[in-house]
Short mmCIF file of C-alpha atoms in Angstrom, two decimals:
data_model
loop_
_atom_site.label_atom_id
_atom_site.label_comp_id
_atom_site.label_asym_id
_atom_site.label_seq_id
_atom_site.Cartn_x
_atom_site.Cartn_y
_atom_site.Cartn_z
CA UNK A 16 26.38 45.55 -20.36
CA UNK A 17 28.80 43.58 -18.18
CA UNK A 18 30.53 46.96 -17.00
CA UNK A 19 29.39 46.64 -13.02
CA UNK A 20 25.80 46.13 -13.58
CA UNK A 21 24.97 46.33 -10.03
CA UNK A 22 23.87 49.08 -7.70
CA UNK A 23 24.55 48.82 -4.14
CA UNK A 24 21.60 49.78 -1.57
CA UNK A 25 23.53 52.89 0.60
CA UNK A 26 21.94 54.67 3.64
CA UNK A 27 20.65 57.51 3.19
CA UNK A 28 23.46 59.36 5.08
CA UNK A 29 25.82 58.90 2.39
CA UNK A 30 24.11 62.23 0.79
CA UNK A 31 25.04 64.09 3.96
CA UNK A 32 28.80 62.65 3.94
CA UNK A 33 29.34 63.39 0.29
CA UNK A 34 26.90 66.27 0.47
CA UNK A 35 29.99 69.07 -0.85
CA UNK A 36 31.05 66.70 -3.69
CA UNK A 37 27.56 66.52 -5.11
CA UNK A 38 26.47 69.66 -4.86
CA UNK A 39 28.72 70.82 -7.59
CA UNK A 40 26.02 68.09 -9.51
CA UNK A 41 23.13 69.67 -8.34
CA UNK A 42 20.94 71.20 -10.76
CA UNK A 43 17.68 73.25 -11.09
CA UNK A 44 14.83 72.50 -13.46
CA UNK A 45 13.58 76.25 -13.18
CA UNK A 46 16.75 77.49 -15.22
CA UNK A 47 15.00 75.50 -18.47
CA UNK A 48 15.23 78.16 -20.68
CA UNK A 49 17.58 81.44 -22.18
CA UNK A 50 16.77 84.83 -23.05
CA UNK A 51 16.56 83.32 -26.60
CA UNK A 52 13.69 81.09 -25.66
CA UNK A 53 15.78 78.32 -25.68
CA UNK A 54 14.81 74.74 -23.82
CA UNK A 55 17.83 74.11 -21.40
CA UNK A 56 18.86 70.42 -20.27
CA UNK A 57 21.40 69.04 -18.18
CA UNK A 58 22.68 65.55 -18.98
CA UNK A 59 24.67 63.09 -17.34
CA UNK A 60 27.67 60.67 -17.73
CA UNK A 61 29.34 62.85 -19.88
CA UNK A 62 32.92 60.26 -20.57
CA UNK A 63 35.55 61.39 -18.01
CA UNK A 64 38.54 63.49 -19.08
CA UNK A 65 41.11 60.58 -19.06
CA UNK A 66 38.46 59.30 -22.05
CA UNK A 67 39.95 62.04 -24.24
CA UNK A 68 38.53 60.39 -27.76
CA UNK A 69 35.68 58.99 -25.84
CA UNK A 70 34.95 62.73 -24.77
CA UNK A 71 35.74 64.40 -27.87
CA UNK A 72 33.24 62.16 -29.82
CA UNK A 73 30.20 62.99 -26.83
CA UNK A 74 30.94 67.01 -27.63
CA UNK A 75 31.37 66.66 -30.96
CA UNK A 76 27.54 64.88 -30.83
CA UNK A 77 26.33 67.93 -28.83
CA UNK A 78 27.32 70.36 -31.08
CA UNK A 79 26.13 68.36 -34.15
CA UNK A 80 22.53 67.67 -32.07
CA UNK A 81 22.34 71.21 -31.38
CA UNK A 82 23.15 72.79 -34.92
CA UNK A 83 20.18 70.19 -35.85
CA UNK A 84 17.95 71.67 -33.17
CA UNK A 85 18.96 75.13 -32.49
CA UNK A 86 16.64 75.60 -30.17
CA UNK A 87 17.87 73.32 -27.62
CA UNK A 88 21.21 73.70 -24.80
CA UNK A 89 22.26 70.65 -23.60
CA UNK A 90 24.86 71.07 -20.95
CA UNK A 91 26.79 67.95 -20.36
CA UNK A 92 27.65 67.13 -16.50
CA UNK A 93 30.41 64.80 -15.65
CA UNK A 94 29.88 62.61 -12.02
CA UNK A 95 33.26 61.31 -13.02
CA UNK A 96 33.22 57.19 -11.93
CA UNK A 97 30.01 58.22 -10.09
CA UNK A 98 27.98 57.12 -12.89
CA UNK A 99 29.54 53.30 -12.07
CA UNK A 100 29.62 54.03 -8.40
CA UNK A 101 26.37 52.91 -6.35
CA UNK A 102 27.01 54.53 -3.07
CA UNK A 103 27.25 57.76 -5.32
CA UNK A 104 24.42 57.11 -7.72
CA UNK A 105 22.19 56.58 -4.12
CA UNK A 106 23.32 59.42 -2.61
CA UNK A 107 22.23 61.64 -5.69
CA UNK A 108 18.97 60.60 -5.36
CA UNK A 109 18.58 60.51 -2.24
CA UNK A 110 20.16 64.69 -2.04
CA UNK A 111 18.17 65.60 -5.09
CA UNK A 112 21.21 66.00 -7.32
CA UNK A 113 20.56 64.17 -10.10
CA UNK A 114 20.54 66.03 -13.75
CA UNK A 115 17.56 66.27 -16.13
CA UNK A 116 18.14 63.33 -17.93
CA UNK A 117 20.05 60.96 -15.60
CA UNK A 118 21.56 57.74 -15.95
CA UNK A 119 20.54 54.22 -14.47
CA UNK A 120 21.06 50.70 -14.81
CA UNK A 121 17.87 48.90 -15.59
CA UNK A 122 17.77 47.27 -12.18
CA UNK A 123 17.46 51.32 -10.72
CA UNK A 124 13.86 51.42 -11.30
CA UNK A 125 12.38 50.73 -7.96
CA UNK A 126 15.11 52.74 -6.17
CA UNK A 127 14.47 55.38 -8.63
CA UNK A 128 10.72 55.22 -7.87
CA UNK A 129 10.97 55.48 -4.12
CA UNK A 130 13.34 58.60 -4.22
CA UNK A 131 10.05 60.13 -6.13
CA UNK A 132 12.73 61.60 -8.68
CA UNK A 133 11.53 60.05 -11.23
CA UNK A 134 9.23 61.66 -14.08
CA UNK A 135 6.17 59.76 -16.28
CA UNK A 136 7.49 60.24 -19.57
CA UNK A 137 4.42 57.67 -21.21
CA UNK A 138 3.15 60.77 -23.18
CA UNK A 139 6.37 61.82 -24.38
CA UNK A 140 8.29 59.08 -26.04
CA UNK A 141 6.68 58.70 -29.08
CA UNK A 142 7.87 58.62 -32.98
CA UNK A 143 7.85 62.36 -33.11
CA UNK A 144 10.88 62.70 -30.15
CA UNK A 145 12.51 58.71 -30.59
CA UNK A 146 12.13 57.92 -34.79
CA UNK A 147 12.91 54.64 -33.82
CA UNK A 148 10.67 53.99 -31.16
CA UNK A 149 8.15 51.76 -32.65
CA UNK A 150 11.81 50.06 -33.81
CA UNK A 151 12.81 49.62 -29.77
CA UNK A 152 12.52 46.30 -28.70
CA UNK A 153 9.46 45.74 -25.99
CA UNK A 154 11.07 44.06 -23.89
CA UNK A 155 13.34 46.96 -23.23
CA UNK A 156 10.68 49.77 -22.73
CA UNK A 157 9.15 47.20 -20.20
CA UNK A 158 11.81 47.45 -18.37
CA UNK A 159 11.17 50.63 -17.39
CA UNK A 160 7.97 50.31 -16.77
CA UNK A 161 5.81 50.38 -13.74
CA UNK A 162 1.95 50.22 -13.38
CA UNK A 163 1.66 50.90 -17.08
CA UNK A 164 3.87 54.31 -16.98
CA UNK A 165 7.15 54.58 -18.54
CA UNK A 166 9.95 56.26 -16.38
CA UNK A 167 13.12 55.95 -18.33
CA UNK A 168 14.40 54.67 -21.84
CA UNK A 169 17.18 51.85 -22.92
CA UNK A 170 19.86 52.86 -24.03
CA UNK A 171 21.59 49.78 -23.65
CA UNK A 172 21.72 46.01 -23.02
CA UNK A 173 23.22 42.84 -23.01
CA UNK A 174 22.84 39.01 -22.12
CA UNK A 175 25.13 36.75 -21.23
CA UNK A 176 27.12 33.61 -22.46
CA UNK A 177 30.70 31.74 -21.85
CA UNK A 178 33.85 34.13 -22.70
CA UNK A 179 37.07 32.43 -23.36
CA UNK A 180 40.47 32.92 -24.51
CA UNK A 181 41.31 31.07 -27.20
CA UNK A 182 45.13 31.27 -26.96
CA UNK A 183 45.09 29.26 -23.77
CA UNK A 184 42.28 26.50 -25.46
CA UNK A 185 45.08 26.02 -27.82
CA UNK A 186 48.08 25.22 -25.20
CA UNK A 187 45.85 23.20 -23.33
CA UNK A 188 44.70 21.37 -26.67
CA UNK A 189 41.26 22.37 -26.69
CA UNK A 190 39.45 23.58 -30.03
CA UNK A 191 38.91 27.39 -29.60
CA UNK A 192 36.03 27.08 -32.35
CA UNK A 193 34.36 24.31 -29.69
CA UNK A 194 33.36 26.01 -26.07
CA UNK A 195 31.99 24.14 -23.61
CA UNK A 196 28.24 23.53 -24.00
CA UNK A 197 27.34 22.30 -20.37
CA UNK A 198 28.90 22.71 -17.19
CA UNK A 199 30.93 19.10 -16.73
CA UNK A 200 32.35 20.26 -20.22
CA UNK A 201 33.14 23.74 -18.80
CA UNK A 202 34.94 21.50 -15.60
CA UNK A 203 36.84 19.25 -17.99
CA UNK A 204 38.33 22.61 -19.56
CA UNK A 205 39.09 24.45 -16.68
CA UNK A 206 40.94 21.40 -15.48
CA UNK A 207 43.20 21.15 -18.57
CA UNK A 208 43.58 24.68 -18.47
CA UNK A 209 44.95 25.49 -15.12
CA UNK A 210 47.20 22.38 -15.81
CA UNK A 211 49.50 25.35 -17.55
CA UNK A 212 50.56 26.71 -14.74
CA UNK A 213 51.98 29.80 -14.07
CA UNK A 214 48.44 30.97 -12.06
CA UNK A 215 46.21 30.89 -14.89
CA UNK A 216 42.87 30.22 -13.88
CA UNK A 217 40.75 27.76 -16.16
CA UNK A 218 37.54 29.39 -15.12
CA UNK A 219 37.38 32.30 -13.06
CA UNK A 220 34.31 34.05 -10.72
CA UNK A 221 33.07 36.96 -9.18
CA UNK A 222 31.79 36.60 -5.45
CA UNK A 223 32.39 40.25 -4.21
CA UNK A 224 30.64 43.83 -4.36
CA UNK A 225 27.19 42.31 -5.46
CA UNK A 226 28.55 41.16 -8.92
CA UNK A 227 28.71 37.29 -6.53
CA UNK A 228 25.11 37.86 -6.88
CA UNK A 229 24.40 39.00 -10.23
CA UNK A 230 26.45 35.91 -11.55
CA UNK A 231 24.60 33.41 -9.15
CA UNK A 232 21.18 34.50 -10.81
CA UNK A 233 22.71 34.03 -14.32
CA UNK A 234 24.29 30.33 -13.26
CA UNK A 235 20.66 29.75 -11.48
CA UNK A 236 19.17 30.75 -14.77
CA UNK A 237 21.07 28.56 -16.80
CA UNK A 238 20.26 25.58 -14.94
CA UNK A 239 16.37 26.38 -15.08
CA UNK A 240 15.91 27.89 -11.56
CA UNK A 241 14.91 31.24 -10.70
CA UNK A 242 15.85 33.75 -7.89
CA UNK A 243 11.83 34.49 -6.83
CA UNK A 244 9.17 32.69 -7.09
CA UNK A 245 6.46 33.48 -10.21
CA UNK A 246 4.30 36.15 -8.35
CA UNK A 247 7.86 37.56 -6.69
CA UNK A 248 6.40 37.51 -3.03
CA UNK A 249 9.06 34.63 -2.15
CA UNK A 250 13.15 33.30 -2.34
CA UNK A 251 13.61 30.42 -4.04
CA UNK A 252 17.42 29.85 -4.37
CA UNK A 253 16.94 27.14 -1.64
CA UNK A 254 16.41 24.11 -4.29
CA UNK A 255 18.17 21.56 -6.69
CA UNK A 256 18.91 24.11 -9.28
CA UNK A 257 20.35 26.62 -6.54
CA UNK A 258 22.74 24.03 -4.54
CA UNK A 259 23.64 22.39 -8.22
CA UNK A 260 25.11 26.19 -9.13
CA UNK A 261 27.12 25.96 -6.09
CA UNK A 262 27.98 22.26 -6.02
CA UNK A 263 29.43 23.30 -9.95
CA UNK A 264 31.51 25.59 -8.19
CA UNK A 265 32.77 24.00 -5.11
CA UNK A 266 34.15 21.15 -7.36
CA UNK A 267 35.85 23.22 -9.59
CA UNK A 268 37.34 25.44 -6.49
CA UNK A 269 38.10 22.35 -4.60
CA UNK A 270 37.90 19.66 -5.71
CA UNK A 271 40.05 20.35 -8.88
CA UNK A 272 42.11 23.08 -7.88
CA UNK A 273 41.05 25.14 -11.51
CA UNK A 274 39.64 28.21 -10.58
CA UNK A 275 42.73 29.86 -8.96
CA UNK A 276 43.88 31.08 -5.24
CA UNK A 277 42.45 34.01 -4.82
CA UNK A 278 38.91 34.71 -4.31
CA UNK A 279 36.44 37.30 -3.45
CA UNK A 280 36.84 39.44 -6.84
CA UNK A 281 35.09 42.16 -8.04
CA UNK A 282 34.70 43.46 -11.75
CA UNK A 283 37.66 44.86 -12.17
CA UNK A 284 39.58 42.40 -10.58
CA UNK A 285 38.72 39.56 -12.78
CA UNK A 286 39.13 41.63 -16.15
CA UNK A 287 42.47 42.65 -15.01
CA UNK A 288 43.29 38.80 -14.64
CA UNK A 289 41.81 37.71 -18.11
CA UNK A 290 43.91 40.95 -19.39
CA UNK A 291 47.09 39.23 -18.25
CA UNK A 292 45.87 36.09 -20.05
CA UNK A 293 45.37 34.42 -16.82
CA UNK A 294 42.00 33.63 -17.25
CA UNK A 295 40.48 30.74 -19.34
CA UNK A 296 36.68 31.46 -19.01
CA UNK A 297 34.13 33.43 -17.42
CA UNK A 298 30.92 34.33 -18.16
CA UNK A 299 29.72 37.75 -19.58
CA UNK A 300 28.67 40.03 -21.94
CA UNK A 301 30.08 40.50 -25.37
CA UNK A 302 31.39 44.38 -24.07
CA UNK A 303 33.69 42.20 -21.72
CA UNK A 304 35.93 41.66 -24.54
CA UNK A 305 36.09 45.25 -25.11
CA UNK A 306 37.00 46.24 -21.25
CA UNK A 307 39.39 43.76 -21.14
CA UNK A 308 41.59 45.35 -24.01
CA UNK A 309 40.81 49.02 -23.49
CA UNK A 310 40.67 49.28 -19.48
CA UNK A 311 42.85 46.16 -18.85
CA UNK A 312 45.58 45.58 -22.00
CA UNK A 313 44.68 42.44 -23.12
CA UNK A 314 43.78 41.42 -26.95
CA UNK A 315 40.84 41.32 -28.76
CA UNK A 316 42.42 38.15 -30.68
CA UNK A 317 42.33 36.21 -28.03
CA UNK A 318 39.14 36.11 -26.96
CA UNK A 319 35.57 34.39 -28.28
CA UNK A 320 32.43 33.98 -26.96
CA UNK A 321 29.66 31.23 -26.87
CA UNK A 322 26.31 30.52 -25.36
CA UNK A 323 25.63 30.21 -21.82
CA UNK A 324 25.84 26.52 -20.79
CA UNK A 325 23.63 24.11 -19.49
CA UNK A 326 23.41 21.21 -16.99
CA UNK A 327 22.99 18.55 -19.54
CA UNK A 328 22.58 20.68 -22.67
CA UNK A 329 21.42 23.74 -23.43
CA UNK A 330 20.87 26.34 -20.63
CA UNK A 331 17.58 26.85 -20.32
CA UNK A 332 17.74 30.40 -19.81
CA UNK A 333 20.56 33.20 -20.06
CA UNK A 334 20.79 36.95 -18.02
CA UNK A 335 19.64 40.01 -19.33
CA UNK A 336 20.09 43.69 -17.94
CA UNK A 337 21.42 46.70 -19.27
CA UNK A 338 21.00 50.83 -19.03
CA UNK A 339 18.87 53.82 -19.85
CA UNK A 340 17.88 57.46 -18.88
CA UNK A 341 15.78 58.65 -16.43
CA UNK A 342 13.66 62.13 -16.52
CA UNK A 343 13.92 64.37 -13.11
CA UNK A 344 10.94 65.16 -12.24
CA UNK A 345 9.26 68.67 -12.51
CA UNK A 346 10.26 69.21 -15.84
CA UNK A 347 8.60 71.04 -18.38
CA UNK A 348 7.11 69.17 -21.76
CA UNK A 349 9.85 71.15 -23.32
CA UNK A 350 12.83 69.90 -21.60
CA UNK A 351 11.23 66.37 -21.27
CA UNK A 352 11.17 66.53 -25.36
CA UNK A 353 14.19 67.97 -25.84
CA UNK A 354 15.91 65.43 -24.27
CA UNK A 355 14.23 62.45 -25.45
CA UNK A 356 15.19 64.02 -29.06
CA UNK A 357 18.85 64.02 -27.49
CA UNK A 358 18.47 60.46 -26.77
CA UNK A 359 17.48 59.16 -30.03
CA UNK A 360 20.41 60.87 -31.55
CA UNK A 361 23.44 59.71 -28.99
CA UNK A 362 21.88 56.31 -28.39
CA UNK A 363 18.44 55.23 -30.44
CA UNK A 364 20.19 56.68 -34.31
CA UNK A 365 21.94 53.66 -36.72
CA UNK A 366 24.96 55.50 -37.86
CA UNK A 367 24.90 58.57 -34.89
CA UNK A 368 25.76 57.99 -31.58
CA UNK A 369 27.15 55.11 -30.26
CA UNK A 370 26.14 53.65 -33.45
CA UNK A 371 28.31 55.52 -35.50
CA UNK A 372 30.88 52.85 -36.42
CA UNK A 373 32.21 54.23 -39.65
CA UNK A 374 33.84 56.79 -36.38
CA UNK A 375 34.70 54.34 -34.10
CA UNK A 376 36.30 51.80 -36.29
CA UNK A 377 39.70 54.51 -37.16
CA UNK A 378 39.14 55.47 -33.31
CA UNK A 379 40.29 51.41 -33.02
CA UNK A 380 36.93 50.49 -30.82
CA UNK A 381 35.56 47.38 -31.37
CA UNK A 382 32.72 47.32 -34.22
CA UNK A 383 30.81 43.95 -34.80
CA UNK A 384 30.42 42.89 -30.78
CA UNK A 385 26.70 41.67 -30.95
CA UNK A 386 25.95 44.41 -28.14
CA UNK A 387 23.76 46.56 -27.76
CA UNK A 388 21.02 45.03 -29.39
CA UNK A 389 18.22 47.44 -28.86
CA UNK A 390 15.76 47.46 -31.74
CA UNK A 391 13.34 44.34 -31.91
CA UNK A 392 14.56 41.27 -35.00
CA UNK A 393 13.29 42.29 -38.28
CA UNK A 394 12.45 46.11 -37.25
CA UNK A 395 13.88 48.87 -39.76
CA UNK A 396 16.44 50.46 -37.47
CA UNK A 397 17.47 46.47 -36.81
CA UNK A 398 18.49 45.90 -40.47
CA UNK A 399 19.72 49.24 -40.90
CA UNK A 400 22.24 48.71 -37.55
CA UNK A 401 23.10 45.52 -38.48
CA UNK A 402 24.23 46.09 -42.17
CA UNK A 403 26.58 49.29 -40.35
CA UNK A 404 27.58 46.58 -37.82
CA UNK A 405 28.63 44.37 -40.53
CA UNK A 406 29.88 47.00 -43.09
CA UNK A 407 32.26 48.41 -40.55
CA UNK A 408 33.60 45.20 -38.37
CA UNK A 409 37.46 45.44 -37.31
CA UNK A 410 36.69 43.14 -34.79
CA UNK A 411 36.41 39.11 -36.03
CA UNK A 412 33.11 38.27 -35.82
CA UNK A 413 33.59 34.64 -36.06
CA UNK A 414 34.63 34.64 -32.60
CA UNK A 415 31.15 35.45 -31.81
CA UNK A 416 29.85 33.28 -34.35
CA UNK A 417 28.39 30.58 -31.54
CA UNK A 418 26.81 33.09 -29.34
CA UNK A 419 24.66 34.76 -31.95
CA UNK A 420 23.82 31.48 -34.01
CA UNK A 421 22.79 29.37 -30.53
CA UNK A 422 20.82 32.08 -28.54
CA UNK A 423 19.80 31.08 -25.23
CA UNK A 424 16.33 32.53 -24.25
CA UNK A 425 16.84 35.84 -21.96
CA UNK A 426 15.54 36.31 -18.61
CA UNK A 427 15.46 39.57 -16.61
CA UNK A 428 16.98 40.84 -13.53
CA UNK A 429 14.69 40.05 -10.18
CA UNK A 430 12.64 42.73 -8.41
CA UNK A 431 15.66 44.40 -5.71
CA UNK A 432 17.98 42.51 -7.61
CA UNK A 433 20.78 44.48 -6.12
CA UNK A 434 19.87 44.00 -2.29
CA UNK A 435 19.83 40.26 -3.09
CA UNK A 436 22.62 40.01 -5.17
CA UNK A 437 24.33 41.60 -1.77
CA UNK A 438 23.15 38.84 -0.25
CA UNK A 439 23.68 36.00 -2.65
CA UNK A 440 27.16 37.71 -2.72
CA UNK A 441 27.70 35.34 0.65
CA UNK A 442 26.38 31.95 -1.18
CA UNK A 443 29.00 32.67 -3.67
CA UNK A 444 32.30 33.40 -1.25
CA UNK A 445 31.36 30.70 0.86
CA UNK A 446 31.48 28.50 -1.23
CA UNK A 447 34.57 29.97 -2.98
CA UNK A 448 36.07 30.26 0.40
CA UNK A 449 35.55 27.23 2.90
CA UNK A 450 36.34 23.92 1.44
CA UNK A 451 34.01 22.55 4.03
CA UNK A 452 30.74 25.62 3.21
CA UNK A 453 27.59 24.04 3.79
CA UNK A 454 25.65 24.45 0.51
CA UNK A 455 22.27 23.74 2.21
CA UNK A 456 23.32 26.23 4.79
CA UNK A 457 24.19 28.95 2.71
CA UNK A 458 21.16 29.17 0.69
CA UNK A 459 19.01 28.21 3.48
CA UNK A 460 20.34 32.18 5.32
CA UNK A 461 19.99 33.72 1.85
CA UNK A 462 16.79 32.97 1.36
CA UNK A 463 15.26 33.85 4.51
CA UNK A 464 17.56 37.13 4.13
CA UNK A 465 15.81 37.61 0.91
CA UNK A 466 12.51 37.14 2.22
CA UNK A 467 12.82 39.73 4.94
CA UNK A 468 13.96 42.26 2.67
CA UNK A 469 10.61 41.43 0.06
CA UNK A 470 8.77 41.61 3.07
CA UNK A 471 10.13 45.06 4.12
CA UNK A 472 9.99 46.60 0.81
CA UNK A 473 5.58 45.24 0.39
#
């Protein structure tokens, strides 16, 4: 997803300092079971109360997965924004508070390895607990995989391309059915589009809160670079590809004045611009669209979405990432199958779940963003989630229409990608900042920074 896909490395003391909150999180894999001989799991990132629909829709899955499988409790724990906070998600781990089945973002793996909370599941996810396993894209389940063991399961993902809003493409005479394809076409727009006035940005970037970071790798990726080197023992940001992503940058900042005063933003603070339709492009996820109407008031008219661009043409590769569950470990086989069987339903099930559009589309949330796209091209629960997708649509699809017919190949998220996106963070508001930010400089320091944190973590 493009929600904050980052999670920021805390000390360990944060658990002590938020030690009263999270014990009210705690639970106990001993209390698996009822008199009844029912299996007992806990289960995280319930949708916060302000989510009233959102929240209704989660308990009205429970108690439809439960009068399916009567012999399973699952007791629904809301962290509240903790499940989007990373000092919070750290501290859990590190105080031993996380639930059963916990939440992560794909990039959680090795933090969730070296807290030793996680549980081998390899056994356990199989057709009999996930139906649509063998339909689950590869890819995916690699993810979460290390040494041959699997420790969590998708649940989501996304990749990224070039959002715009249409509505200002058409003041600033551009075609909205044309996006920019390369990156001097993405600088020609911006330029006509901040011409408007009135503090719209023409293209607009993060450079705060490790989301600088994240969106560095995906520019680096688009111009053929990569943030490691192949065996992922070394930096290498430090080259032609790396200073070209920030030369792109300073000359839109600078040199043409397009990308708006104020720097250093952060998720939300970008989405709240585009919401006020001060935003001409940025690049995301498809699910950006969607925040930026229901979390920011903007319109779902207004926006479209194409590939990633290139240097010179295509990009030769696009960012990837997304989310999944983790298993605490010392569970029994019980509660480990119970709630892999409560997976499939809320998030692996065409037409349950987060699948079940013929719901949302009354509820008024978006059906036919090409996100998530979990099961493998040409698999069974593919077709059948695609024909729902389609069948069900009260969003346009034709404003994703050059995203999904010019895919850009997808490349995952770096090994500690979110220590170095903290660090790449710095590369980005330098360059943002300082008219004058030496681009050799600044990715000379981050890669040696990088560096010493690979060679602290071997």
């Amino acid at each position: 997803m493009s929600v904050p896909q980052y999670r920021k490395v805390a000390a360990l003391t944060l658990a002590a300092g938020l030690g009263l909150s999270l014990a009210a999180c705690s639970t106990k894999s001993d209390d698996s079971s009822d008199a009844g001989g029912k299996v007992t799991i806990t289960v995280d990132c319930q949708p916060v109360g302000a989510q009233k629909e959102l929240l209704k829709n989660w308990n009205d899955d429970v108690a439809a997965f439960q009068q399916q499988n009567p012999d399973i409790v699952v007791k629904s724990v809301s962290v509240g924004e903790q499940c989007n906070n990373p000092p919070d998600f750290t501290a859990r781990l590190a105080g031993g508070t996380v639930t059963d089945v916990f939440y992560g973002y794909m990039t959680d793996l090795t933090q969730v390895l070296d807290s030793g909370q996680a549980m081998d599941i390899t056994d356990y996810a199989t057709r009999d607990t996930i139906p649509t396993w063998d339909s689950v894209d590869p890819a995916l389940k690699e993810v979460f995989t290390d040494g041959g063991k699997l420790y969590g399961v998708p649940v989501k993902n996304y990749s990224m391309g070039l959002i715009y809003n249409k509505a200002l493409f058409q003041r600033a005479g551009l075609d909205p059915a044309t996006p920019p394809k390369t990156w001097p076409e993405v600088r020609a727009a911006a330029k006509k589009i901040s011409a408007l006035g009135g503090g719209v940005a023409g293209y607009s970037e993060y450079s705060a809160g490790n989301t600088g970071g994240w969106h560095f790798t995906a520019l680096l990726y688009s111009q053929g670079g990569q943030v490691l080197t192949a065996d992922g023992k070394k930096a290498d940001v430090n080259n032609p590809a790396g200073k070209q992503v920030l030369q792109n940058l300073r000359d839109m900042r600078h040199g043409d004045d397009s990308m708006g005063s104020r720097q250093l933003l952060q998720w939300g603070d970008l989405l709240t611009n585009a919401g006020a339709g001060k935003v001409g492009m940025f690049i995301g996820a498809p699910d950006a669209t969607q925040a930026i109407v229901t979390q920011f008031q903007g319109r779902y008219q207004d926006w479209a979405m194409g590939p990633l661009p290139g240097q010179d043409g295509p990009a030769t590769a696009t960012l990837g990432g997304g989310e999944g569950y983790f298993f605490k470990k010392g569970l029994s086989p019980e509660q480990v199958r119970a709630g892999l069987k409560w997976i499939a339903f809320q998030k692996l099930t065409p037409g349950k779940g987060q699948f079940d559009y013929v719901r949302a589309k009354p509820q008024n949330y978006p059906v036919g963003l090409p996100q998530p796209l979990l099961f493998a091209a040409g698999s069974d629960a593919q077709k059948q989630e695609l024909d729902l997708r389609k069948a069900n649509a009260n969003v346009d699809t034709a404003n994703f229409a050059a995203f999904e017919a010019n895919p850009v190949p997808i490349k995952g998220e770096p090994r500690n990608a979110q220590a170095i996106y903290a660090v790449l963070d710095a590369a980005m508001s330098g360059v943002l900042t300082n008219p004058n930010a030496n681009i050799d400089a600044l990715l000379s320091t981050a890669e040696g920074k990088i560096n010493q944190l690979l060679a602290a973590d071997s």
